XYZ file of C-alpha atoms in Angstrom:
704
model
C 67.815 18.479 296.619
C 69.741 15.357 295.766
C 67.694 12.206 295.371
C 70.013 9.802 293.549
C 71.916 6.861 294.977
C 75.174 7.754 296.719
C 78.407 5.844 296.117
C 78.077 4.158 299.510
C 74.530 3.148 298.697
C 75.638 1.839 295.316
C 78.239 -0.319 297.010
C 75.594 -1.677 299.363
C 73.302 -2.417 296.457
C 76.075 -4.180 294.597
C 76.764 -6.302 297.663
C 73.089 -7.191 297.786
C 73.144 -8.162 294.123
C 71.031 -5.208 292.987
C 72.363 -2.952 290.253
C 72.400 0.784 290.813
C 72.853 1.580 287.121
C 69.783 1.419 284.823
C 69.555 -0.573 281.611
C 71.111 1.131 278.620
C 73.081 3.592 280.739
C 76.125 3.609 282.942
C 75.118 6.074 285.618
C 72.787 8.830 286.714
C 73.764 12.462 286.965
C 72.075 14.707 289.499
C 72.936 17.596 291.767
C 75.652 16.557 294.180
C 76.138 13.167 292.545
C 79.167 11.758 290.752
C 78.658 12.080 286.980
C 78.531 9.303 284.376
C 82.286 9.425 283.772
C 82.995 8.668 287.454
C 80.620 5.731 287.691
C 81.582 4.390 284.290
C 85.257 4.615 285.188
C 84.626 2.733 288.420
C 82.802 -0.029 286.565
C 85.572 -0.292 283.974
C 88.300 -0.265 286.629
C 86.557 -3.006 288.568
C 86.262 -5.233 285.515
C 89.831 -4.479 284.433
C 91.165 -5.599 287.804
C 89.449 -8.949 287.203
C 90.469 -9.207 283.537
C 93.134 -11.853 284.097
C 90.673 -14.029 285.971
C 88.089 -13.527 283.218
C 90.631 -14.532 280.569
C 91.303 -17.723 282.508
C 87.574 -18.419 282.843
C 87.152 -18.001 279.086
C 90.026 -20.375 278.409
C 92.042 -17.816 276.454
C 95.447 -18.871 275.208
C 98.684 -18.013 276.923
C 99.759 -14.538 275.861
C 96.222 -13.205 275.479
C 95.241 -10.258 277.651
C 91.918 -8.452 277.916
C 91.486 -4.688 277.941
C 88.076 -3.390 279.054
C 86.527 -0.956 276.573
C 83.104 -0.459 278.152
C 80.715 -1.868 280.749
C 76.910 -1.898 280.788
C 75.123 -3.008 283.932
C 71.406 -3.789 283.764
C 68.983 -2.960 286.538
C 68.696 -6.655 287.452
C 72.453 -6.843 288.079
C 73.459 -8.545 284.819
C 76.666 -7.090 283.382
C 77.906 -6.832 279.796
C 81.632 -6.156 279.457
C 83.161 -5.214 276.103
C 86.843 -6.132 275.737
C 89.645 -5.582 273.269
C 92.535 -8.069 273.257
C 96.300 -8.168 272.961
C 98.460 -11.169 272.111
C 102.053 -11.232 273.321
C 101.776 -7.477 273.661
C 100.442 -6.929 270.130
C 97.061 -5.283 269.602
C 94.512 -7.679 268.133
C 92.414 -6.264 265.281
C 89.033 -8.006 265.150
C 89.557 -9.752 268.470
C 86.951 -7.850 270.457
C 84.398 -9.726 272.517
C 81.499 -9.036 274.851
C 81.215 -11.117 278.006
C 77.775 -11.395 279.574
C 77.612 -12.084 283.305
C 74.704 -12.955 285.576
C 74.196 -10.811 288.711
C 76.251 -13.394 290.599
C 79.234 -12.692 288.347
C 78.995 -16.009 286.528
C 79.812 -15.801 282.816
C 76.715 -16.898 280.911
C 77.596 -16.203 277.268
C 80.177 -14.530 275.049
C 79.859 -12.715 271.713
C 83.137 -12.771 269.771
C 84.325 -11.047 266.625
C 85.773 -13.321 263.940
C 86.604 -16.912 264.798
C 87.496 -15.961 268.352
C 91.044 -17.345 268.035
C 93.972 -14.928 268.064
C 97.135 -17.012 268.526
C 99.719 -16.920 265.706
C 102.702 -19.200 265.164
C 105.216 -16.358 265.354
C 105.285 -12.662 266.153
C 108.400 -12.055 264.044
C 107.504 -10.533 260.648
C 109.015 -11.575 257.323
C 107.892 -8.370 255.584
C 109.468 -5.052 256.581
C 107.441 -2.154 257.959
C 108.730 0.025 255.110
C 107.345 -2.389 252.526
C 104.001 -2.532 254.330
C 103.750 1.273 254.413
C 104.435 1.410 250.698
C 101.496 -0.942 250.135
C 99.238 1.272 252.220
C 100.254 4.427 250.403
C 99.595 2.860 247.023
C 96.003 2.159 248.038
C 95.319 5.541 249.636
C 95.945 7.582 246.473
C 95.904 10.842 248.402
C 97.970 13.998 248.567
C 99.984 15.065 251.628
C 100.330 11.418 252.573
C 101.831 10.294 255.851
C 101.971 6.663 256.924
C 102.549 4.822 260.171
C 102.685 1.084 260.732
C 101.969 -1.086 263.747
C 102.596 -4.804 264.063
C 99.299 -6.449 265.084
C 97.446 -9.730 265.066
C 94.618 -9.625 262.518
C 91.851 -11.907 263.770
C 88.901 -10.791 261.644
C 89.631 -13.244 258.825
C 89.255 -17.000 258.586
C 92.377 -17.533 260.713
C 94.556 -15.138 262.725
C 97.516 -13.608 260.910
C 100.512 -11.556 261.986
C 100.048 -8.300 260.127
C 100.811 -4.613 259.893
C 98.093 -2.031 260.461
C 99.279 0.702 258.105
C 97.485 4.015 258.635
C 97.852 6.478 255.749
C 96.524 9.993 256.232
C 96.059 12.563 253.489
C 93.531 14.393 251.322
C 91.696 12.679 248.449
C 91.136 14.331 245.089
C 87.559 15.253 246.061
C 88.862 17.069 249.207
C 87.740 14.327 251.613
C 90.381 13.630 254.245
C 91.428 10.009 254.528
C 92.821 7.919 257.345
C 93.051 4.625 255.526
C 93.877 1.445 257.427
C 95.557 -1.177 255.244
C 96.047 -4.544 256.917
C 99.149 -6.079 255.326
C 100.080 -9.716 255.961
C 103.449 -9.600 257.742
C 104.439 -12.994 256.289
C 103.434 -12.639 252.627
C 102.966 -8.894 252.059
C 99.425 -9.458 250.774
C 96.695 -6.919 251.556
C 94.188 -8.617 253.855
C 91.681 -5.742 253.989
C 91.456 -1.962 254.084
C 89.006 0.528 255.567
C 88.862 4.248 256.238
C 88.362 5.884 259.643
C 86.621 8.812 257.967
C 82.908 8.011 258.129
C 81.020 10.155 255.615
C 77.437 10.450 254.495
C 78.341 10.585 250.773
C 75.605 13.041 250.359
C 74.312 15.167 252.819
C 69.215 30.365 265.094
C 67.838 30.966 261.547
C 68.710 27.803 259.793
C 68.674 26.690 256.179
C 66.517 23.598 256.701
C 64.879 23.650 260.143
C 63.413 27.156 260.231
C 63.910 29.391 263.253
C 64.996 27.278 266.199
C 66.299 27.762 269.699
C 69.971 26.840 270.107
C 72.143 26.910 273.215
C 75.103 29.298 273.084
C 77.508 30.879 275.554
C 78.064 34.491 276.507
C 76.104 37.584 277.478
C 75.579 41.227 276.607
C 76.989 41.748 273.137
C 79.396 38.816 273.060
C 78.223 35.283 272.284
C 79.914 32.161 270.982
C 78.468 29.024 269.419
C 79.386 26.913 272.446
C 76.619 24.587 273.618
C 76.829 24.663 277.401
C 73.851 22.309 277.707
C 75.413 19.552 275.633
C 78.925 18.999 276.882
C 80.265 22.367 275.622
C 80.196 21.239 272.006
C 81.213 23.973 269.569
C 80.544 24.951 265.958
C 83.347 26.473 263.919
C 83.883 27.977 260.454
C 86.591 26.365 258.311
C 86.174 29.105 255.673
C 87.020 26.705 252.863
C 90.010 25.067 254.566
C 90.394 21.292 254.682
C 92.333 21.142 257.941
C 92.456 22.762 261.354
C 89.777 23.375 263.955
C 88.216 26.381 262.260
C 87.160 29.662 263.849
C 84.535 29.582 266.587
C 81.372 31.397 265.491
C 80.723 34.593 267.455
C 77.825 37.044 267.428
C 76.757 40.264 269.104
C 72.988 39.750 269.411
C 72.742 35.949 269.775
C 70.739 35.688 266.533
C 72.543 33.363 264.108
C 72.035 33.266 260.348
C 69.310 34.531 258.042
C 67.811 31.280 256.665
C 70.017 31.626 253.581
C 73.568 30.796 252.521
C 74.387 34.505 252.268
C 75.038 34.361 256.024
C 77.654 31.754 256.923
C 76.056 31.335 260.332
C 72.890 29.846 258.788
C 74.592 26.524 258.046
C 76.331 26.713 261.413
C 72.962 27.059 263.148
C 71.731 23.895 261.394
C 74.806 21.941 262.472
C 74.655 23.268 266.034
C 70.946 22.491 266.283
C 71.406 19.010 264.810
C 74.176 18.142 267.256
C 72.018 19.219 270.201
C 68.968 17.320 268.935
C 71.057 14.179 268.510
C 72.525 14.543 271.996
C 69.014 14.923 273.454
C 67.745 11.887 271.562
C 70.518 9.641 272.838
C 70.235 10.928 276.402
C 66.455 11.050 276.759
C 65.590 7.956 274.726
C 68.651 5.715 275.058
C 70.169 6.931 278.320
C 73.495 7.723 276.624
C 75.371 10.838 277.745
C 76.920 12.064 274.489
C 78.960 10.283 271.849
C 81.515 9.037 274.351
C 78.923 8.454 277.111
C 80.941 10.668 279.435
C 79.158 14.007 279.061
C 81.748 15.474 276.677
C 80.531 17.389 273.628
C 82.210 17.521 270.229
C 83.051 20.056 267.562
C 81.026 20.644 264.383
C 83.025 22.210 261.529
C 81.099 23.841 258.664
C 82.117 25.313 255.289
C 84.729 22.645 254.617
C 86.614 22.876 251.315
C 85.158 24.296 248.114
C 81.848 22.940 246.771
C 82.500 19.808 248.817
C 79.523 17.463 248.433
C 79.925 15.463 251.609
C 79.957 15.381 255.397
C 81.967 13.148 257.684
C 82.900 12.007 261.193
C 86.659 11.660 261.689
C 86.841 10.103 265.135
C 86.590 13.326 267.108
C 84.350 15.815 265.292
C 81.702 16.332 262.612
C 82.530 18.175 259.382
C 80.181 19.499 256.683
C 80.793 20.619 253.112
C 78.696 23.232 251.328
C 77.473 21.019 248.488
C 77.528 21.565 244.754
C 78.242 25.192 243.924
C 78.466 25.868 247.674
C 74.666 26.222 247.508
C 73.400 23.311 249.632
C 75.452 22.790 252.808
C 75.047 19.213 254.056
C 73.778 20.198 257.496
C 70.222 18.827 257.451
C 69.235 17.329 260.809
C 69.263 13.670 259.728
C 72.710 14.149 258.148
C 73.998 15.758 261.356
C 72.568 12.900 263.413
C 74.018 10.401 260.930
C 77.543 11.751 261.445
C 77.253 11.989 265.224
C 75.962 8.410 265.291
C 79.137 7.223 263.567
C 80.846 8.370 266.754
C 78.436 6.361 268.894
C 79.110 3.258 266.778
C 82.865 3.807 267.070
C 82.573 3.970 270.856
C 80.320 0.916 271.211
C 80.484 -2.018 268.773
C 83.233 -0.413 266.673
C 81.746 -1.867 263.485
C 84.536 -2.181 260.919
C 84.014 -0.167 257.749
C 84.177 -3.211 255.496
C 81.997 -6.217 254.609
C 78.596 -6.626 256.238
C 79.901 -4.701 259.249
C 80.466 -1.652 257.041
C 76.872 -1.767 255.856
C 75.659 -2.145 259.435
C 77.815 0.835 260.404
C 76.207 3.052 257.752
C 72.743 1.658 258.435
C 73.155 2.465 262.134
C 73.819 6.112 261.283
C 70.830 6.226 258.924
C 68.603 4.524 261.501
C 69.461 7.024 264.212
C 69.489 9.927 261.751
C 65.875 9.079 260.952
C 65.064 8.495 264.626
C 66.420 11.914 265.603
C 64.449 13.595 262.810
C 61.217 12.038 264.080
C 62.193 12.710 267.713
C 62.814 16.400 267.092
C 59.497 16.729 265.186
C 60.541 19.995 263.546
C 57.725 21.498 261.462
C 60.180 22.607 258.764
C 61.797 19.166 258.483
C 59.290 16.561 259.618
C 60.270 12.974 260.262
C 60.509 10.648 257.265
C 62.346 7.551 256.069
C 64.278 9.474 253.421
C 67.946 10.257 254.057
C 69.100 13.802 253.259
C 65.966 14.694 251.342
C 66.486 18.470 251.674
C 70.098 18.806 250.551
C 69.314 17.919 246.905
C 72.550 16.046 246.501
C 71.432 14.445 243.228
C 70.322 17.746 241.698
C 66.787 16.492 241.053
C 65.274 16.877 244.537
C 65.574 13.171 245.338
C 67.012 11.942 248.651
C 70.323 10.225 249.135
C 68.783 6.938 250.359
C 65.354 5.363 250.854
C 64.735 3.158 253.881
C 61.394 1.698 252.784
C 62.812 0.372 249.500
C 66.587 0.948 249.335
C 66.832 -0.152 245.683
C 65.071 3.072 244.680
C 68.510 4.708 244.666
C 69.529 2.379 241.820
C 72.260 0.495 243.699
C 71.366 -0.469 247.287
C 69.922 -3.964 247.798
C 66.508 -4.551 249.337
C 67.466 -8.082 250.447
C 70.511 -9.677 252.035
C 72.716 -12.137 250.151
C 76.247 -13.464 250.458
C 77.249 -10.747 247.966
C 76.089 -7.893 250.205
C 79.444 -7.811 251.970
C 81.185 -6.936 248.689
C 79.292 -3.653 248.221
C 80.363 -0.196 249.348
C 79.033 0.350 252.914
C 76.757 3.151 251.710
C 74.946 0.578 249.558
C 75.205 -2.560 251.708
C 73.517 -0.419 254.367
C 70.319 -0.941 252.375
C 69.601 -4.218 254.167
C 69.833 -2.618 257.619
C 67.820 0.398 256.506
C 65.126 -1.846 255.055
C 65.003 -3.830 258.315
C 64.450 -0.636 260.289
C 61.583 0.507 258.098
C 59.882 -2.918 258.097
C 60.372 -3.355 261.841
C 59.039 0.158 262.505
C 56.164 0.468 260.047
C 55.607 -2.910 258.406
C 55.336 -3.814 254.728
C 53.045 -2.521 251.994
C 51.755 0.882 250.970
C 51.191 3.649 253.521
C 51.546 7.395 253.940
C 53.442 8.854 256.917
C 53.730 12.607 257.501
C 52.602 13.198 253.934
C 55.222 10.894 252.366
C 54.104 7.782 250.473
C 55.946 4.495 251.001
C 55.510 0.994 249.643
C 57.917 -1.407 251.281
C 58.345 -4.880 249.733
C 59.468 -8.120 251.367
C 61.866 -10.648 249.890
C 59.823 -13.697 250.914
C 56.368 -12.368 249.918
C 55.407 -12.135 253.599
C 53.381 -9.395 255.248
C 55.232 -7.716 258.108
C 53.472 -5.827 260.894
C 55.552 -3.024 262.401
C 56.363 -2.802 266.111
C 56.765 0.976 266.083
C 59.783 3.136 265.405
C 60.415 3.776 269.103
C 60.756 0.072 269.887
C 62.800 -0.651 266.754
C 65.334 2.110 267.516
C 65.692 1.067 271.155
C 66.241 -2.533 270.143
C 68.892 -1.514 267.602
C 70.721 0.627 270.171
C 70.626 -2.151 272.769
C 72.049 -4.572 270.194
C 74.722 -2.075 269.119
C 75.864 -1.259 272.635
C 75.544 -4.705 274.199
C 75.878 -7.525 271.634
C 77.320 -6.453 268.273
C 81.057 -6.866 267.629
C 83.404 -5.221 265.135
C 83.076 -7.895 262.425
C 79.285 -8.265 262.780
C 77.481 -9.816 259.817
C 73.809 -9.423 258.973
C 72.996 -12.945 260.255
C 74.781 -12.052 263.490
C 72.840 -8.777 263.630
C 69.628 -10.806 263.528
C 70.797 -12.691 266.620
C 71.929 -9.495 268.352
C 68.658 -7.633 267.782
C 66.551 -10.590 268.875
C 68.574 -10.845 272.086
C 68.099 -7.108 272.563
C 64.336 -7.424 271.987
C 64.181 -10.206 274.568
C 66.063 -8.028 277.061
C 63.752 -5.063 276.568
C 60.365 -6.629 275.883
C 60.508 -10.378 276.578
C 60.914 -13.493 274.444
C 57.172 -13.857 273.842
C 56.578 -10.172 273.049
C 55.200 -8.821 269.803
C 58.360 -6.730 269.549
C 60.591 -9.821 269.492
C 58.380 -11.499 266.919
C 58.370 -8.347 264.795
C 62.173 -8.124 264.839
C 62.465 -11.729 263.644
C 59.776 -11.306 260.981
C 61.512 -8.236 259.539
C 64.814 -10.132 259.212
C 63.103 -13.109 257.591
C 61.486 -10.707 255.139
C 65.011 -9.643 254.085
C 66.205 -13.232 253.477
C 68.271 -13.308 256.687
C 67.562 -16.793 258.040
C 66.961 -17.649 261.685
C 70.044 -18.202 263.812
C 70.738 -19.207 267.395
C 68.606 -16.466 268.976
C 64.862 -17.025 268.732
C 61.676 -15.658 270.209
C 59.231 -17.885 272.064
C 55.592 -18.074 271.071
C 54.258 -18.633 274.572
C 55.339 -17.942 278.119
C 54.342 -20.518 280.807
C 51.801 -19.172 283.275
C 53.486 -17.598 286.263
C 56.948 -17.768 284.708
C 58.642 -14.385 284.191
C 60.214 -13.664 280.826
C 63.992 -14.111 281.048
C 67.080 -12.875 279.302
C 69.461 -15.390 277.673
C 71.328 -15.417 281.011
C 68.246 -16.696 282.777
C 67.853 -13.649 284.987
C 64.372 -12.049 285.245
C 63.953 -8.824 283.286
C 60.373 -7.927 284.133
C 57.757 -8.106 286.766
C 54.995 -10.124 285.049
C 51.946 -8.008 284.319
C 49.211 -8.395 286.890
C 45.922 -9.567 285.406
C 45.349 -7.754 282.123
C 48.024 -5.114 282.701
C 49.832 -4.665 279.384
C 52.717 -2.648 280.822
C 55.852 -4.583 281.718
C 57.576 -3.974 285.063
C 54.640 -1.691 285.964
C 55.767 -1.098 289.556
C 59.451 -0.569 288.629
C 60.552 -3.337 291.001
C 63.017 -4.664 288.394
C 64.650 -1.234 288.157
C 64.679 0.519 284.786
C 64.003 -2.651 282.794
C 61.384 -2.077 280.056
C 61.408 1.661 280.841
C 63.781 3.788 278.775
C 64.834 7.410 278.682
C 66.766 9.525 281.173
C 68.980 7.435 283.436
C 68.351 7.776 287.174
C 64.640 8.522 287.794
C 63.761 4.833 288.242
C 65.173 4.367 291.722
C 64.830 2.719 295.121
C 66.280 5.747 296.905
C 64.454 6.147 300.218
C 64.226 9.940 299.977
C 60.654 9.481 298.749
C 58.487 6.438 299.491
C 57.287 3.955 296.887
C 53.578 3.204 297.019
C 54.293 -0.535 297.003
C 57.615 -2.350 297.060
C 60.777 -0.232 297.135
C 61.237 1.007 293.541
C 59.359 3.825 291.818
C 59.742 6.491 289.148
C 60.960 9.765 290.698
C 60.762 12.662 288.260
C 62.380 15.928 289.363
C 63.607 16.504 292.895
C 66.887 18.018 291.730
C 66.536 21.727 292.406
C 68.397 22.529 289.202
C 67.431 23.246 285.606
C 66.810 20.119 283.578
C 64.336 17.745 281.957
C 63.806 14.041 282.676
C 61.806 11.691 280.487
C 60.951 8.007 281.028
C 58.593 5.905 278.912
C 57.582 2.455 277.680
C 56.329 1.297 274.293
C 53.104 -0.712 274.396
C 50.489 -1.947 271.935
C 47.037 -0.578 272.802
C 44.352 -3.238 272.213
C 41.968 -2.623 269.341
C 39.017 -3.790 271.448
C 37.606 -3.027 274.884
C 38.124 0.183 276.821
C 41.875 0.732 277.140
C 42.638 2.716 280.277
C 45.896 4.033 281.669
C 46.205 4.425 285.430
C 49.057 5.311 287.757
C 49.542 6.482 291.334
C 51.107 9.902 291.886
C 52.468 11.794 294.879
C 54.190 15.180 294.676
C 55.890 17.766 296.856
C 57.765 21.011 296.302
C 60.034 23.561 297.908
C 58.513 26.295 295.717
C 55.952 28.713 297.216
C 53.150 30.806 295.820
C 50.906 30.330 292.789
C 53.498 30.767 290.033
C 54.317 27.702 287.944
C 58.056 27.022 287.901
C 58.234 23.242 287.488
C 55.953 20.852 285.611
C 55.482 17.168 284.820
C 53.377 15.725 282.001
C 51.806 12.333 281.441
C 51.855 11.781 277.688
C 51.090 9.325 274.903
C 53.402 9.394 271.874
C 51.914 7.903 268.717
C 54.181 8.189 265.690
C 55.180 11.837 265.448
C 52.216 13.042 267.550
C 52.495 13.658 271.286
C 49.280 13.901 273.307
C 49.505 15.312 276.828
C 46.981 13.595 279.106
C 47.627 15.796 282.131
C 50.083 18.413 283.388
C 51.098 18.596 287.043
C 53.044 21.557 288.463
C 54.609 22.848 291.658
C 51.253 24.503 292.351
C 48.842 22.205 294.172
C 51.186 19.316 294.973
C 49.828 16.390 296.994
C 52.150 14.270 299.163
C 49.520 11.523 299.415
C 49.475 8.907 296.649
C 46.431 9.467 294.433
C 45.389 7.286 291.497
C 45.078 8.976 288.089
C 43.065 7.425 285.247
C 42.880 8.197 281.502
C 40.842 6.772 278.621
C 43.089 5.685 275.724
C 40.305 4.631 273.356
C 41.541 7.076 270.719
C 44.748 5.010 270.462
C 43.098 1.624 269.886
C 45.148 -0.698 267.701
C 48.256 1.521 267.814
C 51.672 0.942 269.311
C 52.387 3.996 271.437
C 54.806 5.142 274.111
C 53.454 5.931 277.556
C 55.723 8.736 278.705
C 56.305 10.804 281.841
C 58.401 13.940 281.352
C 59.245 16.591 283.916
C 61.065 19.939 283.775
C 62.462 21.942 286.689
C 63.871 25.452 286.701
C 67.200 26.331 288.286
C 65.897 27.020 291.789
C 64.074 24.858 294.361
C 62.950 21.294 293.777
C 59.623 19.764 292.855
C 59.236 15.975 292.987
C 56.683 13.780 291.240
C 56.766 10.114 292.236
C 54.888 7.627 290.026
C 54.225 4.004 290.979
C 52.023 1.017 290.115
C 51.272 1.948 286.510
C 48.706 -0.004 284.528
C 47.266 -0.229 281.028
C 44.210 -2.451 280.864
C 41.459 -3.068 278.360
């Protein structure tokens, strides 16, 4: 059964000023529906057709043209369009911008990389392309070098310059491939900046690190391949010590991969395959993102790269893992795998340049989501922690690669931001972003989490109270996908994350205040984006565009948008279940949460982070109706109401295809055991491949 909005219905909604695409996602995918790529393409095409008009509205100079890179449409109809620019036909490096539009289409604000200006006095170079390529090759210092050059406008500096983007590919002495960009001033021949496309972790079935896990493969009988049909047909291949090529696809006769040791080459492959799937699931179920490219396409993971190669990297299209010192510790731990895959997400959203503060933010983003995936997966053999690559023993003394609670523990990374941070290698300048994530998630001071002791300092002697890892990661993703630009600095990141917190939780929320407090604790001063301390009675919290993002809680209800009437705002997870489709009735209003109803194998999860009061009698209630096409007393489909606190998930109730009730009935649960904690209220449903079961939830409430 298909219960998602049809294209015709989407057009009608758009005409009515109501968005059909939830916050943090571009489309829903269900049986019989167009997939994310179709809807995303339609959104991009629509904005591209209006690009000339938008350029005029923004007052861009003659010769400037906009090229749409991505579009995000919120449930309230607000749209965020990410553009690249050209000038007189030349690509502009560092000229990207994000235009924010109200539901009416009116431009309300713009986030620009660099100074925002891209015009140059002349597009005729004084320096030859041959000379520029020579400069690039001298910096690359690699074997098997090949260079190309492209005349561009470089707009990421203090003023726009005509320049060459020289791309030199080759292999470094340590076996790492390089695709070095050298920006050469086309008037003077000076090197303006350089950065490498290869994003590496500099460190880090029957797996090596995650125990015995279930992985998705392809095949049957006695012929299987490591092709993940559930995650965009991503593959895992064996490079067998090579440093180029796609590798050989892993095959197996009994669908059992590895032996938990390096003696079987498939053990490391199982880790990489498992990590890629876990990362995919995290982005889809928590952030509403459908793979690295947000189009449902999987990617390749290559293992056994080079000889004793102590690294892993993302190269723009695939993940690659070395086997570590002595080929004894392959760098395929789950947070390393998620780190590399997240470089791809960054590349396809904000495109954070691998230099200056932006380089540190790029690396921090991968560490943040690497940690988030590790906690999300909750694997008993590799439990969630704020240590990066703690199992791969890259230092030879069983210490991790990086520490998020106190980055300076690695001997180089800074705990606090300064104007010198931009001059550090991105793997070290990432310390500021990593420290923010820990402080925002857990707060300052000494504590023990999953058996690991932490003691996180602040740079201003303040005490920071955490808002929870779930909220912190969602805020970072919203900022990355919606506000950050390629030349983002840490002060700009403060603004971007505060705007994201306002979008998701409201300007007067504890989450917004916690985001700001964590930045202040790192010596990143307040900028243009600020939280509000109070919200006038009866006035809904608004985004910077002035459009409502929530339905104000009724009475003492602590849940935001509790009846889903603002669409998916404040609720995150799988895109699509929050809907106004008339195939099932809402209890009140027209929007509700519809879990299941697809008649095909799959899982949907939607939740909201909320602080449970430390006093009173906190109680969760919601109204539920259900129906099914299944028959008999066998359980095929199920839906759970859950509370997620840290790494612990508590199931309050399980509802199945057996005993469905098509009349709305109120359910009530005592949450006293969660007093004083920030938790996620979550609804998650799973259907098998045959016959639908629907659970419709409406009018949720958490009161004390």
